[in-house]
Amino acid sequence: GAGVSQSPSNKVTEKGKDVELRCDPISGHTALYWYRQSLGQGLEFLIYFQGNSAPDKSGLPSDRFSAERTGGSVSTLTIQRTQQEDSAVYLCASSPKETQYFGPGTRLLVL
Amino acid sequence: GIQVEQSPPDLILQEGANSTLRCNFSDSVNNLQWFHQNPWGQLINLFYIPSGTKQNGRLSATTVATERYSLLYISSSQTTDSGVYFCAVTSGSRLTFGEGTQLTVNP
């Protein structure tokens, strides 16, 4: 079946602009995660959605970052007033229970 | 928070060689996963292995939860095995990743 999809695959923006990144999880997966991977680094947890529960936002690095998940499916990660240090690959994962399945990521470059 | 350490950070092999990658973690965990990140950046699940041993083809993994480590074995390595291998553990709701092992398999 279809895996996790993310869009856009690449995004170049200017410092100070807002960006929206989209994640379509695997159908039926109740859990959805966002991670960030800077060049040559491991993955950094950002936010976690589980069903209708309040999301775990404890990994968001600043109040410029927010995310929502509509209808328990698609999720959007928004970064306001982007900074150069926001440049990274943003990865989304979904999970039916324990194992997480990752999308291809969005490569964000802030100039 | 929980700490995850992987070793070695880099590994270069000749095709056909075997290797062992290690993951140490600092606290009790709910689960442990091994991932392979290919050169195009895609993360692929290899194993979900909170304890015990699993095998899948040329790959196998063992987690000894009481001693807080996991090992990933790659046998008869191929050039397509190149990439970064990540260990990730769950404590609570989040996955915490190690820094990865960069594996290069030369023909």
mmCIF file of N, CA, C and O in Angstrom, chain B residues 64-106:
data_model
loop_
_atom_site.group_PDB
_atom_site.id
_atom_site.type_symbol
_atom_site.label_atom_id
_atom_site.label_comp_id
_atom_site.label_asym_id
_atom_site.label_seq_id
_atom_site.Cartn_x
_atom_site.Cartn_y
_atom_site.Cartn_z
ATOM 1 N N VAL B 64 19.550 -6.648 24.419
ATOM 2 C CA VAL B 64 19.589 -7.122 25.803
ATOM 3 C C VAL B 64 19.128 -5.956 26.658
ATOM 4 O O VAL B 64 19.918 -5.093 27.063
ATOM 5 N N ALA B 65 17.829 -5.923 26.912
ATOM 6 C CA ALA B 65 17.226 -4.762 27.571
ATOM 7 C C ALA B 65 17.781 -4.558 28.981
ATOM 8 O O ALA B 65 17.963 -3.419 29.424
ATOM 9 N N THR B 66 18.052 -5.651 29.686
ATOM 10 C CA THR B 66 18.535 -5.537 31.073
ATOM 11 C C THR B 66 19.912 -4.906 31.127
ATOM 12 O O THR B 66 20.282 -4.301 32.131
ATOM 13 N N GLU B 67 20.694 -5.046 30.043
ATOM 14 C CA GLU B 67 22.027 -4.444 30.000
ATOM 15 C C GLU B 67 22.058 -3.203 29.117
ATOM 16 O O GLU B 67 23.119 -2.631 28.891
ATOM 17 N N ARG B 68 20.915 -2.821 28.588
ATOM 18 C CA ARG B 68 20.741 -1.561 27.874
ATOM 19 C C ARG B 68 21.645 -1.430 26.649
ATOM 20 O O ARG B 68 22.346 -0.411 26.485
ATOM 21 N N TYR B 69 21.618 -2.469 25.819
ATOM 22 C CA TYR B 69 22.309 -2.355 24.541
ATOM 23 C C TYR B 69 21.612 -3.216 23.498
ATOM 24 O O TYR B 69 20.845 -4.135 23.814
ATOM 25 N N SER B 70 21.901 -2.851 22.246
ATOM 26 C CA SER B 70 21.409 -3.619 21.110
ATOM 27 C C SER B 70 22.514 -3.694 20.079
ATOM 28 O O SER B 70 23.342 -2.774 19.967
ATOM 29 N N LEU B 71 22.527 -4.788 19.350
ATOM 30 C CA LEU B 71 23.525 -5.010 18.313
ATOM 31 C C LEU B 71 22.824 -5.297 16.992
ATOM 32 O O LEU B 71 21.813 -6.014 16.955
ATOM 33 N N LEU B 72 23.356 -4.728 15.933
ATOM 34 C CA LEU B 72 22.885 -5.014 14.575
ATOM 35 C C LEU B 72 24.018 -5.696 13.820
ATOM 36 O O LEU B 72 25.118 -5.147 13.746
ATOM 37 N N TYR B 73 23.739 -6.878 13.306
ATOM 38 C CA TYR B 73 24.727 -7.641 12.550
ATOM 39 C C TYR B 73 24.398 -7.579 11.058
ATOM 40 O O TYR B 73 23.250 -7.808 10.666
ATOM 41 N N ILE B 74 25.418 -7.281 10.277
ATOM 42 C CA ILE B 74 25.269 -7.308 8.826
ATOM 43 C C ILE B 74 26.254 -8.340 8.300
ATOM 44 O O ILE B 74 27.473 -8.217 8.522
ATOM 45 N N SER B 75 25.751 -9.347 7.632
ATOM 46 C CA SER B 75 26.634 -10.369 7.094
ATOM 47 C C SER B 75 26.713 -10.243 5.578
ATOM 48 O O SER B 75 25.782 -9.754 4.932
ATOM 49 N N SER B 76 27.847 -10.670 5.038
ATOM 50 C CA SER B 76 28.064 -10.660 3.583
ATOM 51 C C SER B 76 27.625 -9.331 2.972
ATOM 52 O O SER B 76 26.776 -9.275 2.071
ATOM 53 N N SER B 77 28.205 -8.239 3.478
ATOM 54 C CA SER B 77 27.747 -6.906 3.115
ATOM 55 C C SER B 77 27.806 -6.670 1.604
ATOM 56 O O SER B 77 28.656 -7.215 0.887
ATOM 57 N N GLN B 78 26.883 -5.831 1.140
ATOM 58 C CA GLN B 78 26.784 -5.448 -0.262
ATOM 59 C C GLN B 78 26.860 -3.933 -0.359
ATOM 60 O O GLN B 78 26.572 -3.226 0.609
ATOM 61 N N THR B 79 27.197 -3.450 -1.548
ATOM 62 C CA THR B 79 27.323 -1.994 -1.720
ATOM 63 C C THR B 79 26.013 -1.282 -1.413
ATOM 64 O O THR B 79 26.001 -0.143 -0.940
ATOM 65 N N THR B 80 24.896 -1.955 -1.631
ATOM 66 C CA THR B 80 23.589 -1.358 -1.352
ATOM 67 C C THR B 80 23.305 -1.224 0.145
ATOM 68 O O THR B 80 22.316 -0.590 0.528
ATOM 69 N N ASP B 81 24.160 -1.828 0.969
ATOM 70 C CA ASP B 81 24.019 -1.660 2.422
ATOM 71 C C ASP B 81 24.563 -0.309 2.887
ATOM 72 O O ASP B 81 24.358 0.071 4.054
ATOM 73 N N SER B 82 25.249 0.396 2.030
ATOM 74 C CA SER B 82 25.818 1.693 2.412
ATOM 75 C C SER B 82 24.726 2.660 2.862
ATOM 76 O O SER B 82 23.588 2.600 2.390
ATOM 77 N N GLY B 83 25.103 3.535 3.764
ATOM 78 C CA GLY B 83 24.166 4.522 4.293
ATOM 79 C C GLY B 83 24.405 4.698 5.783
ATOM 80 O O GLY B 83 25.427 4.289 6.315
ATOM 81 N N VAL B 84 23.441 5.296 6.441
ATOM 82 C CA VAL B 84 23.558 5.519 7.882
ATOM 83 C C VAL B 84 22.573 4.617 8.604
ATOM 84 O O VAL B 84 21.401 4.532 8.234
ATOM 85 N N TYR B 85 23.058 3.952 9.624
ATOM 86 C CA TYR B 85 22.224 3.069 10.441
ATOM 87 C C TYR B 85 21.942 3.765 11.763
ATOM 88 O O TYR B 85 22.856 4.134 12.492
ATOM 89 N N PHE B 86 20.666 3.934 12.046
ATOM 90 C CA PHE B 86 20.247 4.589 13.280
ATOM 91 C C PHE B 86 19.578 3.597 14.215
ATOM 92 O O PHE B 86 18.779 2.756 13.795
ATOM 93 N N CYS B 87 19.901 3.746 15.467
ATOM 94 C CA CYS B 87 19.180 3.090 16.535
ATOM 95 C C CYS B 87 18.283 4.152 17.172
ATOM 96 O O CYS B 87 18.713 5.308 17.336
ATOM 97 N N ALA B 88 17.058 3.792 17.513
ATOM 98 C CA ALA B 88 16.148 4.741 18.141
ATOM 99 C C ALA B 88 15.364 4.024 19.226
ATOM 100 O O ALA B 88 14.916 2.892 19.029
ATOM 101 N N VAL B 89 15.212 4.692 20.351
ATOM 102 C CA VAL B 89 14.498 4.081 21.464
ATOM 103 C C VAL B 89 13.311 4.946 21.843
ATOM 104 O O VAL B 89 13.335 6.168 21.677
ATOM 105 N N THR B 90 12.284 4.304 22.341
ATOM 106 C CA THR B 90 11.089 5.005 22.792
ATOM 107 C C THR B 90 11.055 5.016 24.307
ATOM 108 O O THR B 90 11.169 3.977 24.940
ATOM 109 N N SER B 91 10.921 6.211 24.848
ATOM 110 C CA SER B 91 10.659 6.373 26.271
ATOM 111 C C SER B 91 9.505 7.347 26.366
ATOM 112 O O SER B 91 9.645 8.525 26.039
ATOM 113 N N GLY B 92 8.345 6.842 26.763
ATOM 114 C CA GLY B 92 7.156 7.683 26.654
ATOM 115 C C GLY B 92 6.637 7.656 25.237
ATOM 116 O O GLY B 92 6.528 6.593 24.635
ATOM 117 N N SER B 93 6.368 8.816 24.673
ATOM 118 C CA SER B 93 5.741 8.867 23.356
ATOM 119 C C SER B 93 6.725 9.093 22.216
ATOM 120 O O SER B 93 6.373 8.937 21.053
ATOM 121 N N ARG B 94 7.954 9.492 22.511
ATOM 122 C CA ARG B 94 8.848 9.909 21.448
ATOM 123 C C ARG B 94 9.949 8.894 21.196
ATOM 124 O O ARG B 94 10.333 8.139 22.062
ATOM 125 N N LEU B 95 10.446 8.925 19.944
ATOM 126 C CA LEU B 95 11.653 8.186 19.603
ATOM 127 C C LEU B 95 12.853 9.097 19.806
ATOM 128 O O LEU B 95 12.852 10.230 19.326
ATOM 129 N N THR B 96 13.856 8.603 20.493
ATOM 130 C CA THR B 96 15.122 9.319 20.618
ATOM 131 C C THR B 96 16.151 8.555 19.798
ATOM 132 O O THR B 96 16.356 7.360 20.014
ATOM 133 N N PHE B 97 16.785 9.260 18.873
ATOM 134 C CA PHE B 97 17.724 8.640 17.948
ATOM 135 C C PHE B 97 19.152 8.808 18.425
ATOM 136 O O PHE B 97 19.523 9.828 19.022
ATOM 137 N N GLY B 98 19.972 7.808 18.100
ATOM 138 C CA GLY B 98 21.402 7.967 18.222
ATOM 139 C C GLY B 98 21.923 8.789 17.051
ATOM 140 O O GLY B 98 21.175 9.180 16.153
ATOM 141 N N GLU B 99 23.235 9.044 17.072
ATOM 142 C CA GLU B 99 23.843 9.852 16.026
ATOM 143 C C GLU B 99 24.106 9.044 14.752
ATOM 144 O O GLU B 99 24.456 9.608 13.727
ATOM 145 N N GLY B 100 23.954 7.723 14.838
ATOM 146 C CA GLY B 100 24.083 6.901 13.646
ATOM 147 C C GLY B 100 25.476 6.365 13.411
ATOM 148 O O GLY B 100 26.469 6.873 13.947
ATOM 149 N N THR B 101 25.536 5.303 12.616
ATOM 150 C CA THR B 101 26.795 4.743 12.115
ATOM 151 C C THR B 101 26.773 4.895 10.598
ATOM 152 O O THR B 101 25.861 4.376 9.946
ATOM 153 N N GLN B 102 27.756 5.608 10.073
ATOM 154 C CA GLN B 102 27.879 5.789 8.616
ATOM 155 C C GLN B 102 28.638 4.592 8.064
ATOM 156 O O GLN B 102 29.825 4.418 8.348
ATOM 157 N N LEU B 103 27.942 3.770 7.290
ATOM 158 C CA LEU B 103 28.551 2.570 6.705
ATOM 159 C C LEU B 103 28.809 2.786 5.216
ATOM 160 O O LEU B 103 27.907 3.203 4.480
ATOM 161 N N THR B 104 30.025 2.499 4.812
ATOM 162 C CA THR B 104 30.387 2.521 3.392
ATOM 163 C C THR B 104 30.891 1.134 3.014
ATOM 164 O O THR B 104 31.833 0.631 3.636
ATOM 165 N N VAL B 105 30.245 0.533 2.026
ATOM 166 C CA VAL B 105 30.674 -0.778 1.543
ATOM 167 C C VAL B 105 31.244 -0.588 0.147
ATOM 168 O O VAL B 105 30.542 -0.164 -0.771
ATOM 169 N N ASN B 106 32.521 -0.889 0.013
ATOM 170 C CA ASN B 106 33.212 -0.719 -1.269
ATOM 171 C C ASN B 106 33.210 -2.010 -2.077
ATOM 172 O O ASN B 106 33.305 -3.093 -1.513
#
